[in-house]
Amino acid sequence: MRYTHLKPFPENFFWGASTSAYQVEGAWNEDGKGPSVIDARSEYPEGTTDFTVASDHYHKYKQDIALLAEIGLKAYRFSIAWTRIVPDGDGEINTAGLDFYHHLIDEIRVQGMEPIVTLYHFDLPQALMDVGGWYNRQTVDAFARYAEILFDAFGEKVKYWLTINEQNLMILQGNALGTVDPKIQNDKKNLYQQNHHMLVAQARVMQLLHEKYPASLIGPAPNIALIYAATPKPEDVLASENYNAIRNWLYLDMAVHGKYNHLAWAYMEDKGFLPDVQAGDDVILAAGKPDFIAFNYYTTQTVAASQGDGHDEVIRGGNKYLKSGEDGVHRGAANEHLPRTQFGTEIDPVGFRNTLRAIYGRYRLPLLITENGIGAFDKLEADGTINDQYRIDYLRAHIHQMQLAITDGVKILGYTPWSAIDLISTHQGCSKRYGLIYVNRDEFDLKDLRRIKKKSAYWYGEMIKRNGLTDAV
């Protein structure tokens, strides 16, 4: 659909950017913080660093927040490290951890930005993993207690909360993320039981926030990638419907309606992955109502019909740590109509609009885009500049499609692309840079950790001043 005139972005639109605790903070064992599953990792892809120092945001947060304010951000989305607050996941509260986030949130507010807080971004306490992690029903209680600690501590300062970041990827791509216990990495029945427990935990904390702070807002934060059929062949279309249900709608149907998607349930039933559902879970799940849907979008995916030859799973985007396809369900496929990033990821701005329309059409809740960005080998020039025009092109194209979606009638609260500053990529180290702000370090050389605004930061700031795209930006 082409329009003669595009609707403007709302006046109170949250132009922001995002990070996560373990990827940016560093200080992994300081001031009483306990080890998370990320800290406990002992193996990393060859040539990539760990997360022990990251971007040292823990010690440099005032500088970082000031730089984000200079750019002109209206919001900053970040996560709280569970093990800074409760080092073992379910024991004593670490007041030093609470103090750090009080200071961080205060700084964000002083600088005129809205804090958007993610409760849990991959970094499960290792002490909970040692007793079964999310497979153990007690982790549901531990998460609800942790969330209540945060609500009690920051409820007067934080209005916008996110529950669990990319729960769907923790189930589907947990090996790549480093969130899965190696002992059960191929045990999908175990993973879907974990999934059920996370869904129950999410519903509990959404209801809890509404009881404690009825004026506050909360929503899920999965990674949503609309799944295309490789061809109009009916079998390929069926395969895309299969994977859309398993990858996307399972998580959002449950968050919004409190019920499993019927296709996802049929899949789990056929494969023998059905979770143990306790008496009363249906009541808990139905009571957890989100106020909005947050989601991360990087690109769409394409699938074809399963060939049933044992080779339906394929490496995606040239990244051996990410795969798609499952025998008898769908076969991973490339989309020849899309360009790719330096890391092989397909770039699909129109797919962003397609995804916004699909989510809003299904659920009719306001949307918040919590991640969207391009990873690249940014270069620090001799004159101290970073000319990341490719990032500007990427952001501009996606923002344009977002405005088209708004014109389509989609309600969008804000856009917080990944990432505010350079950080450690989930499985590709610090060389894969996403930030608006450059952090001067290499994989194994911390250098001076100097912060430098990239060309994209200046462009984004000018775009924010105009509350959207113009010919000038």
CSV table of C-alpha atoms in Angstrom, one decimal:
chain,number,residue,atom,x,y,z
A,1,MET,CA,0.0,0.0,0.0
A,2,ARG,CA,1.4,3.4,-1.0
A,3,TYR,CA,0.3,6.6,0.6
A,4,THR,CA,0.1,10.1,-0.6
A,5,HIS,CA,1.0,11.4,2.9
A,6,LEU,CA,2.7,9.7,5.8
A,7,LYS,CA,1.5,10.1,9.3
A,8,PRO,CA,4.1,11.7,11.7
A,9,PHE,CA,5.7,10.0,14.6
A,10,PRO,CA,3.8,10.7,17.9
A,11,GLU,CA,5.1,13.8,19.8
A,12,ASN,CA,6.0,11.6,22.8
A,13,PHE,CA,7.7,8.9,20.8
A,14,PHE,CA,10.6,7.2,22.6
A,15,TRP,CA,13.6,7.6,20.4
A,16,GLY,CA,16.3,5.6,22.3
A,17,ALA,CA,18.8,2.9,22.2
A,18,SER,CA,19.5,-0.4,24.0
A,19,THR,CA,22.1,-2.4,25.9
A,20,SER,CA,22.2,-5.4,28.2
A,21,ALA,CA,24.0,-5.8,31.5
A,22,TYR,CA,26.4,-8.6,30.8
A,23,GLN,CA,27.3,-7.3,27.3
A,24,VAL,CA,28.2,-3.8,28.5
A,25,GLU,CA,28.8,-3.5,32.2
A,26,GLY,CA,31.9,-5.6,32.9
A,27,ALA,CA,32.8,-5.7,36.6
A,28,TRP,CA,31.6,-9.3,36.5
A,29,ASN,CA,32.7,-10.1,40.1
A,30,GLU,CA,32.7,-6.7,41.8
A,31,ASP,CA,30.7,-5.4,44.7
A,32,GLY,CA,29.1,-8.6,45.7
A,33,LYS,CA,27.9,-9.7,42.2
A,34,GLY,CA,27.5,-13.5,41.9
A,35,PRO,CA,28.3,-15.5,38.8
A,36,SER,CA,25.8,-15.9,36.0
A,37,VAL,CA,25.6,-18.6,33.3
A,38,ILE,CA,27.5,-16.1,31.1
A,39,ASP,CA,30.3,-15.7,33.6
A,40,ALA,CA,30.5,-19.5,34.0
A,41,ARG,CA,31.2,-20.0,30.3
A,42,SER,CA,34.6,-21.5,29.6
A,43,GLU,CA,34.5,-21.7,25.8
A,44,TYR,CA,34.0,-18.9,23.3
A,45,PRO,CA,34.2,-18.9,19.5
A,46,GLU,CA,37.8,-18.8,18.4
A,47,GLY,CA,39.3,-15.3,18.4
A,48,THR,CA,36.5,-13.7,20.5
A,49,THR,CA,36.7,-12.2,24.0
A,50,ASP,CA,34.7,-13.0,27.2
A,51,PHE,CA,32.4,-10.6,29.0
A,52,THR,CA,34.5,-9.9,32.1
A,53,VAL,CA,35.3,-6.3,31.2
A,54,ALA,CA,33.0,-5.7,28.2
A,55,SER,CA,32.7,-1.9,27.8
A,56,ASP,CA,33.3,-1.2,31.5
A,57,HIS,CA,29.9,0.6,31.7
A,58,TYR,CA,29.8,-0.3,35.4
A,59,HIS,CA,32.6,2.2,36.1
A,60,LYS,CA,31.8,4.6,33.2
A,61,TYR,CA,28.0,4.8,33.3
A,62,LYS,CA,27.9,8.6,34.0
A,63,GLN,CA,30.0,9.3,31.0
A,64,ASP,CA,28.0,6.9,28.9
A,65,ILE,CA,24.6,8.4,29.9
A,66,ALA,CA,25.9,11.9,29.3
A,67,LEU,CA,26.9,10.9,25.8
A,68,LEU,CA,23.5,9.4,25.1
A,69,ALA,CA,21.9,12.6,26.3
A,70,GLU,CA,24.2,14.6,24.0
A,71,ILE,CA,22.9,12.6,21.1
A,72,GLY,CA,19.4,13.5,22.2
A,73,LEU,CA,17.9,10.1,23.2
A,74,LYS,CA,14.5,10.2,24.8
A,75,ALA,CA,14.8,6.7,26.3
A,76,TYR,CA,17.5,4.2,27.3
A,77,ARG,CA,16.6,0.5,27.5
A,78,PHE,CA,19.0,-1.6,29.6
A,79,SER,CA,18.8,-4.7,31.7
A,80,ILE,CA,19.5,-5.4,35.4
A,81,ALA,CA,21.9,-8.2,36.2
A,82,TRP,CA,20.0,-10.7,38.4
A,83,THR,CA,23.2,-11.7,40.2
A,84,ARG,CA,24.1,-8.1,41.1
A,85,ILE,CA,20.8,-8.0,43.1
A,86,VAL,CA,20.6,-11.6,44.3
A,87,PRO,CA,24.1,-13.2,43.9
A,88,ASP,CA,22.9,-16.8,44.1
A,89,GLY,CA,19.5,-16.1,42.5
A,90,ASP,CA,17.3,-16.7,45.5
A,91,GLY,CA,19.1,-15.8,48.7
A,92,GLU,CA,20.4,-12.6,50.3
A,93,ILE,CA,19.9,-9.3,48.6
A,94,ASN,CA,23.1,-7.4,47.6
A,95,THR,CA,22.5,-3.8,48.5
A,96,ALA,CA,25.6,-2.7,46.5
A,97,GLY,CA,23.8,-4.0,43.4
A,98,LEU,CA,20.7,-2.1,44.2
A,99,ASP,CA,22.8,1.0,44.8
A,100,PHE,CA,24.4,0.8,41.4
A,101,TYR,CA,21.1,0.7,39.6
A,102,HIS,CA,19.6,3.4,41.7
A,103,HIS,CA,22.6,5.6,40.6
A,104,LEU,CA,22.2,4.5,37.0
A,105,ILE,CA,18.4,5.2,36.9
A,106,ASP,CA,18.9,8.5,38.6
A,107,GLU,CA,21.5,9.5,36.1
A,108,ILE,CA,19.2,8.5,33.2
A,109,ARG,CA,16.4,10.6,34.6
A,110,VAL,CA,18.6,13.6,35.4
A,111,GLN,CA,19.7,13.6,31.8
A,112,GLY,CA,16.1,13.7,30.7
A,113,MET,CA,15.7,10.2,29.4
A,114,GLU,CA,13.1,7.5,30.2
A,115,PRO,CA,14.5,4.3,31.7
A,116,ILE,CA,13.1,1.1,30.1
A,117,VAL,CA,14.2,-1.8,32.2
A,118,THR,CA,14.6,-5.5,31.2
A,119,LEU,CA,14.3,-7.8,34.1
A,120,TYR,CA,16.2,-10.7,32.6
A,121,HIS,CA,18.5,-10.7,29.6
A,122,PHE,CA,20.1,-14.2,29.3
A,123,ASP,CA,22.2,-14.0,32.5
A,124,LEU,CA,20.5,-16.6,34.7
A,125,PRO,CA,22.4,-17.0,38.1
A,126,GLN,CA,24.7,-20.0,37.9
A,127,ALA,CA,23.6,-21.1,41.3
A,128,LEU,CA,20.1,-21.7,39.9
A,129,MET,CA,21.5,-23.4,36.8
A,130,ASP,CA,23.4,-25.8,39.1
A,131,VAL,CA,20.0,-27.1,40.4
A,132,GLY,CA,18.3,-27.3,37.1
A,133,GLY,CA,17.8,-23.8,35.9
A,134,TRP,CA,14.5,-23.0,34.4
A,135,TYR,CA,13.7,-26.7,34.3
A,136,ASN,CA,13.4,-26.5,38.1
A,137,ARG,CA,10.0,-25.1,39.1
A,138,GLN,CA,11.7,-23.3,42.0
A,139,THR,CA,13.3,-20.9,39.5
A,140,VAL,CA,9.8,-19.5,38.8
A,141,ASP,CA,9.5,-18.5,42.4
A,142,ALA,CA,13.0,-17.1,42.4
A,143,PHE,CA,12.3,-15.0,39.4
A,144,ALA,CA,9.1,-13.7,40.9
A,145,ARG,CA,10.9,-12.8,44.1
A,146,TYR,CA,13.7,-11.1,42.2
A,147,ALA,CA,11.2,-9.0,40.1
A,148,GLU,CA,9.4,-8.0,43.3
A,149,ILE,CA,12.7,-6.8,44.8
A,150,LEU,CA,13.2,-4.6,41.7
A,151,PHE,CA,9.6,-3.3,41.7
A,152,ASP,CA,9.9,-2.4,45.4
A,153,ALA,CA,13.3,-0.7,44.9
A,154,PHE,CA,12.7,1.1,41.6
A,155,GLY,CA,8.9,1.2,41.2
A,156,GLU,CA,8.7,4.9,41.8
A,157,LYS,CA,11.5,5.7,39.3
A,158,VAL,CA,10.7,3.2,36.4
A,159,LYS,CA,7.4,3.2,34.6
A,160,TYR,CA,8.3,0.8,31.7
A,161,TRP,CA,9.4,-2.8,32.3
A,162,LEU,CA,10.3,-5.7,30.0
A,163,THR,CA,10.0,-9.3,31.3
A,164,ILE,CA,12.4,-11.7,29.5
A,165,ASN,CA,14.6,-10.8,26.6
A,166,GLU,CA,14.3,-13.2,23.6
A,167,GLN,CA,12.9,-16.1,25.5
A,168,ASN,CA,12.2,-17.8,22.1
A,169,LEU,CA,15.9,-17.6,21.1
A,170,MET,CA,16.9,-19.1,24.5
A,171,ILE,CA,14.9,-22.1,23.5
A,172,LEU,CA,15.6,-22.3,19.8
A,173,GLN,CA,19.2,-20.9,19.7
A,174,GLY,CA,20.4,-21.4,23.3
A,175,ASN,CA,23.6,-23.1,22.4
A,176,ALA,CA,24.7,-20.1,20.4
A,177,LEU,CA,23.7,-17.7,23.2
A,178,GLY,CA,25.5,-19.7,25.9
A,179,THR,CA,22.4,-20.0,28.0
A,180,VAL,CA,21.9,-23.8,27.9
A,181,ASP,CA,23.4,-26.3,30.2
A,182,PRO,CA,25.7,-28.4,28.0
A,183,LYS,CA,24.4,-31.6,29.6
A,184,ILE,CA,20.9,-31.0,28.1
A,185,GLN,CA,21.7,-28.9,25.0
A,186,ASN,CA,19.9,-31.3,22.7
A,187,ASP,CA,17.1,-32.3,25.0
A,188,LYS,CA,14.2,-30.4,23.6
A,189,LYS,CA,11.6,-31.8,26.0
A,190,ASN,CA,13.7,-30.3,28.8
A,191,LEU,CA,13.9,-27.0,26.9
A,192,TYR,CA,10.2,-26.8,26.4
A,193,GLN,CA,9.6,-27.5,30.0
A,194,GLN,CA,12.0,-24.6,30.8
A,195,ASN,CA,10.0,-22.6,28.3
A,196,HIS,CA,6.7,-23.3,30.1
A,197,HIS,CA,8.2,-22.3,33.4
A,198,MET,CA,9.5,-19.0,31.9
A,199,LEU,CA,6.0,-18.3,30.5
A,200,VAL,CA,4.5,-18.9,34.0
A,201,ALA,CA,7.1,-16.7,35.6
A,202,GLN,CA,6.5,-13.9,33.1
A,203,ALA,CA,2.7,-14.0,33.7
A,204,ARG,CA,3.3,-13.8,37.5
A,205,VAL,CA,5.6,-10.8,37.3
A,206,MET,CA,3.2,-8.9,34.9
A,207,GLN,CA,0.4,-9.4,37.4
A,208,LEU,CA,2.6,-8.5,40.3
A,209,LEU,CA,3.6,-5.2,38.8
A,210,HIS,CA,0.0,-4.3,38.0
A,211,GLU,CA,-0.9,-5.0,41.7
A,212,LYS,CA,2.0,-3.0,43.1
A,213,TYR,CA,2.2,-0.2,40.6
A,214,PRO,CA,-1.0,0.0,38.5
A,215,ALA,CA,0.2,3.1,36.6
A,216,SER,CA,3.4,1.2,35.4
A,217,LEU,CA,3.5,-0.7,32.1
A,218,ILE,CA,5.1,-4.1,31.3
A,219,GLY,CA,5.4,-6.4,28.3
A,220,PRO,CA,7.3,-9.3,26.9
A,221,ALA,CA,10.4,-8.9,24.7
A,222,PRO,CA,10.9,-11.8,22.3
A,223,ASN,CA,12.8,-11.7,19.0
A,224,ILE,CA,10.2,-11.6,16.3
A,225,ALA,CA,11.2,-12.5,12.7
A,226,LEU,CA,8.4,-12.9,10.3
A,227,ILE,CA,8.9,-16.2,8.4
A,228,TYR,CA,8.5,-16.1,4.6
A,229,ALA,CA,7.7,-19.1,2.4
A,230,ALA,CA,10.6,-19.7,-0.1
A,231,THR,CA,8.1,-20.0,-3.0
A,232,PRO,CA,4.3,-19.8,-3.4
A,233,LYS,CA,4.2,-23.6,-3.4
A,234,PRO,CA,1.5,-24.6,-0.8
A,235,GLU,CA,3.9,-26.9,1.0
A,236,ASP,CA,6.4,-24.0,1.5
A,237,VAL,CA,3.6,-21.8,2.8
A,238,LEU,CA,2.6,-24.5,5.3
A,239,ALA,CA,6.2,-24.7,6.4
A,240,SER,CA,6.3,-20.9,7.0
A,241,GLU,CA,3.1,-21.2,9.0
A,242,ASN,CA,4.7,-23.9,11.1
A,243,TYR,CA,7.8,-21.9,11.9
A,244,ASN,CA,5.9,-18.7,12.5
A,245,ALA,CA,3.9,-20.5,15.1
A,246,ILE,CA,6.9,-22.2,16.8
A,247,ARG,CA,9.2,-19.2,16.7
A,248,ASN,CA,6.9,-16.2,17.1
A,249,TRP,CA,3.2,-16.9,17.9
A,250,LEU,CA,3.8,-19.4,20.7
A,251,TYR,CA,5.4,-16.7,22.8
A,252,LEU,CA,3.1,-13.8,21.9
A,253,ASP,CA,-0.2,-15.8,22.0
A,254,MET,CA,0.8,-16.9,25.5
A,255,ALA,CA,1.8,-13.5,26.7
A,256,VAL,CA,-1.3,-11.8,25.4
A,257,HIS,CA,-4.0,-14.5,25.6
A,258,GLY,CA,-2.5,-16.9,28.2
A,259,LYS,CA,-2.9,-19.9,25.9
A,260,TYR,CA,-0.6,-22.0,23.8
A,261,ASN,CA,-0.7,-21.4,20.0
A,262,HIS,CA,-2.5,-24.4,18.6
A,263,LEU,CA,0.1,-25.2,15.9
A,264,ALA,CA,2.9,-24.9,18.4
A,265,TRP,CA,1.1,-27.3,20.8
A,266,ALA,CA,0.5,-29.8,18.0
A,267,TYR,CA,4.2,-29.6,17.1
A,268,MET,CA,5.2,-30.3,20.8
A,269,GLU,CA,2.7,-33.0,21.1
A,270,ASP,CA,3.9,-34.8,18.0
A,271,LYS,CA,7.5,-34.5,18.9
A,272,GLY,CA,7.1,-35.6,22.5
A,273,PHE,CA,8.0,-32.1,23.9
A,274,LEU,CA,4.8,-31.3,25.8
A,275,PRO,CA,5.6,-29.7,29.1
A,276,ASP,CA,4.2,-30.7,32.5
A,277,VAL,CA,1.5,-28.2,33.2
A,278,GLN,CA,0.7,-27.9,36.9
A,279,ALA,CA,-2.8,-27.4,38.2
A,280,GLY,CA,-3.5,-23.6,38.4
A,281,ASP,CA,-1.0,-22.7,35.6
A,282,ASP,CA,-3.9,-21.8,33.3
A,283,VAL,CA,-5.2,-19.3,35.8
A,284,ILE,CA,-1.7,-17.7,36.3
A,285,LEU,CA,-1.1,-17.5,32.5
A,286,ALA,CA,-4.5,-16.0,31.9
A,287,ALA,CA,-4.0,-13.3,34.6
A,288,GLY,CA,-0.7,-12.0,33.2
A,289,LYS,CA,-1.8,-9.3,30.9
A,290,PRO,CA,0.8,-7.2,29.0
A,291,ASP,CA,0.3,-3.5,28.4
A,292,PHE,CA,2.3,-3.5,25.2
A,293,ILE,CA,4.5,-5.8,23.2
A,294,ALA,CA,8.2,-5.2,23.0
A,295,PHE,CA,10.2,-7.1,20.4
A,296,ASN,CA,13.6,-7.2,18.8
A,297,TYR,CA,13.8,-7.2,15.0
A,298,TYR,CA,16.9,-7.7,12.9
A,299,THR,CA,15.6,-9.5,9.8
A,300,THR,CA,13.1,-11.9,8.5
A,301,GLN,CA,13.7,-15.6,7.8
A,302,THR,CA,12.7,-17.8,4.9
A,303,VAL,CA,11.8,-21.5,4.9
A,304,ALA,CA,10.8,-24.2,2.5
A,305,ALA,CA,8.9,-27.5,3.0
A,306,SER,CA,10.8,-30.2,4.9
A,307,GLN,CA,12.5,-32.8,2.6
A,308,GLY,CA,12.6,-35.4,5.3
A,309,ASP,CA,16.2,-36.3,4.4
A,310,GLY,CA,17.9,-35.4,7.6
A,311,HIS,CA,19.3,-32.2,6.2
A,312,ASP,CA,16.6,-29.7,6.8
A,313,GLU,CA,18.7,-27.8,9.4
A,314,VAL,CA,21.0,-25.4,7.6
A,315,ILE,CA,23.5,-22.8,8.8
A,316,ARG,CA,22.0,-19.3,8.6
A,317,GLY,CA,23.8,-16.3,7.3
A,318,GLY,CA,27.1,-18.1,7.2
A,319,ASN,CA,27.1,-18.2,11.0
A,320,LYS,CA,27.8,-21.7,12.2
A,321,TYR,CA,26.4,-20.9,15.6
A,322,LEU,CA,23.0,-20.1,14.2
A,323,LYS,CA,20.8,-22.6,12.4
A,324,SER,CA,17.3,-23.0,11.2
A,325,GLY,CA,15.2,-25.9,9.9
A,326,GLU,CA,13.9,-29.1,11.6
A,327,ASP,CA,13.2,-32.4,10.0
A,328,GLY,CA,9.5,-32.9,9.2
A,329,VAL,CA,8.7,-29.3,10.1
A,330,HIS,CA,10.5,-26.8,7.8
A,331,ARG,CA,13.7,-26.5,5.9
A,332,GLY,CA,15.9,-23.4,6.3
A,333,ALA,CA,16.3,-21.4,3.1
A,334,ALA,CA,18.1,-18.2,1.9
A,335,ASN,CA,16.2,-15.2,0.5
A,336,GLU,CA,17.9,-14.2,-2.8
A,337,HIS,CA,16.0,-10.9,-2.9
A,338,LEU,CA,17.8,-9.5,0.2
A,339,PRO,CA,21.2,-7.9,0.7
A,340,ARG,CA,23.4,-9.1,3.6
A,341,THR,CA,25.6,-7.5,6.3
A,342,GLN,CA,29.3,-8.2,6.6
A,343,PHE,CA,28.3,-11.0,8.9
A,344,GLY,CA,26.0,-12.6,6.4
A,345,THR,CA,22.7,-11.5,8.0
A,346,GLU,CA,19.9,-10.6,5.6
A,347,ILE,CA,18.8,-7.0,5.6
A,348,ASP,CA,15.0,-6.6,5.2
A,349,PRO,CA,13.5,-3.2,6.1
A,350,VAL,CA,10.2,-3.9,4.3
A,351,GLY,CA,10.1,-7.1,6.4
A,352,PHE,CA,10.2,-4.8,9.5
A,353,ARG,CA,7.0,-3.2,8.3
A,354,ASN,CA,5.5,-6.6,7.5
A,355,THR,CA,6.4,-7.8,11.0
A,356,LEU,CA,4.9,-4.7,12.7
A,357,ARG,CA,1.7,-5.1,10.8
A,358,ALA,CA,1.5,-8.8,11.6
A,359,ILE,CA,2.0,-8.3,15.3
A,360,TYR,CA,-0.3,-5.4,15.7
A,361,GLY,CA,-3.0,-7.1,13.5
A,362,ARG,CA,-2.9,-10.2,15.8
A,363,TYR,CA,-2.8,-8.5,19.2
A,364,ARG,CA,-3.9,-4.8,18.9
A,365,LEU,CA,-1.5,-3.7,21.6
A,366,PRO,CA,1.0,-0.8,21.3
A,367,LEU,CA,4.4,-2.0,20.1
A,368,LEU,CA,7.9,-1.0,21.3
A,369,ILE,CA,10.9,-1.9,19.2
A,370,THR,CA,13.6,-2.8,21.7
A,371,GLU,CA,16.4,-3.9,19.3
A,372,ASN,CA,17.2,-3.3,15.7
A,373,GLY,CA,20.6,-2.7,14.3
A,374,ILE,CA,23.5,-3.8,12.1
A,375,GLY,CA,26.7,-5.4,13.3
A,376,ALA,CA,29.8,-4.3,11.4
A,377,PHE,CA,33.6,-4.0,11.5
A,378,ASP,CA,33.7,-0.3,12.3
A,379,LYS,CA,37.0,1.4,11.7
A,380,LEU,CA,38.5,4.2,13.8
A,381,GLU,CA,40.1,6.5,11.3
A,382,ALA,CA,43.4,8.4,11.9
A,383,ASP,CA,41.5,11.6,12.6
A,384,GLY,CA,39.4,9.9,15.3
A,385,THR,CA,36.2,9.5,13.4
A,386,ILE,CA,34.1,6.5,12.6
A,387,ASN,CA,32.3,6.7,9.2
A,388,ASP,CA,29.6,4.2,9.6
A,389,GLN,CA,27.4,5.3,6.7
A,390,TYR,CA,26.1,1.7,6.4
A,391,ARG,CA,24.6,2.0,9.8
A,392,ILE,CA,22.9,5.3,8.9
A,393,ASP,CA,21.5,3.6,5.7
A,394,TYR,CA,20.3,0.7,7.8
A,395,LEU,CA,18.6,2.8,10.4
A,396,ARG,CA,17.1,5.2,7.9
A,397,ALA,CA,15.5,2.4,5.9
A,398,HIS,CA,14.0,0.8,8.9
A,399,ILE,CA,12.7,4.0,10.4
A,400,HIS,CA,11.1,4.8,7.1
A,401,GLN,CA,9.3,1.5,7.1
A,402,MET,CA,8.3,2.1,10.7
A,403,GLN,CA,6.7,5.4,9.7
A,404,LEU,CA,4.9,3.5,6.9
A,405,ALA,CA,3.6,1.0,9.5
A,406,ILE,CA,2.4,3.9,11.6
A,407,THR,CA,0.5,5.2,8.6
A,408,ASP,CA,-0.9,1.7,8.2
A,409,GLY,CA,-2.5,2.2,11.6
A,410,VAL,CA,0.1,0.4,13.8
A,411,LYS,CA,0.5,2.0,17.3
A,412,ILE,CA,4.2,2.3,18.2
A,413,LEU,CA,5.5,3.6,21.5
A,414,GLY,CA,9.2,3.9,20.6
A,415,TYR,CA,12.3,2.7,18.9
A,416,THR,CA,15.5,1.7,20.9
A,417,PRO,CA,17.9,0.2,18.4
A,418,TRP,CA,20.8,-2.0,19.2
A,419,SER,CA,23.0,-0.7,20.6
A,420,ALA,CA,23.6,2.5,22.5
A,421,ILE,CA,27.4,1.9,22.7
A,422,ASP,CA,29.7,-0.8,21.4
A,423,LEU,CA,29.5,-3.9,23.5
A,424,ILE,CA,30.3,-7.6,23.3
A,425,SER,CA,28.3,-9.4,20.7
A,426,THR,CA,26.5,-12.5,22.0
A,427,HIS,CA,28.7,-14.9,20.1
A,428,GLN,CA,31.0,-12.8,17.9
A,429,GLY,CA,33.0,-10.8,20.4
A,430,CYS,CA,33.6,-7.0,20.4
A,431,SER,CA,34.7,-6.9,16.7
A,432,LYS,CA,31.1,-7.1,15.6
A,433,ARG,CA,30.1,-3.6,16.6
A,434,TYR,CA,26.5,-2.3,16.8
A,435,GLY,CA,26.9,0.9,18.8
A,436,LEU,CA,26.1,4.6,18.1
A,437,ILE,CA,29.2,5.2,20.3
A,438,TYR,CA,32.5,3.6,19.6
A,439,VAL,CA,34.4,1.9,22.5
A,440,ASN,CA,38.1,1.8,21.8
A,441,ARG,CA,39.1,-1.8,22.6
A,442,ASP,CA,39.9,-4.9,20.7
A,443,GLU,CA,39.1,-8.5,21.5
A,444,PHE,CA,42.1,-9.0,23.8
A,445,ASP,CA,43.5,-5.5,24.1
A,446,LEU,CA,41.4,-3.1,26.3
A,447,LYS,CA,43.4,-0.1,25.1
A,448,ASP,CA,41.9,3.0,26.7
A,449,LEU,CA,38.2,2.2,26.4
A,450,ARG,CA,37.7,5.7,25.1
A,451,ARG,CA,34.2,6.6,23.9
A,452,ILE,CA,33.8,8.3,20.5
A,453,LYS,CA,30.5,9.2,18.8
A,454,LYS,CA,30.2,7.7,15.4
A,455,LYS,CA,28.8,9.4,12.3
A,456,SER,CA,25.6,7.5,13.0
A,457,ALA,CA,25.2,9.1,16.4
A,458,TYR,CA,25.2,12.6,14.9
A,459,TRP,CA,22.8,11.5,12.2
A,460,TYR,CA,20.5,9.9,14.7
A,461,GLY,CA,20.6,13.0,17.0
A,462,GLU,CA,19.5,15.2,14.1
A,463,MET,CA,16.7,12.8,13.2
A,464,ILE,CA,15.4,12.8,16.7
A,465,LYS,CA,15.4,16.7,16.8
A,466,ARG,CA,13.0,16.5,13.8
A,467,ASN,CA,11.0,13.6,15.4
A,468,GLY,CA,11.5,11.5,12.2
A,469,LEU,CA,13.0,11.5,8.8
A,470,THR,CA,13.3,14.5,6.5
A,471,ASP,CA,15.2,15.1,3.3
A,472,ALA,CA,17.9,16.7,5.5
A,473,VAL,CA,18.6,13.5,7.4
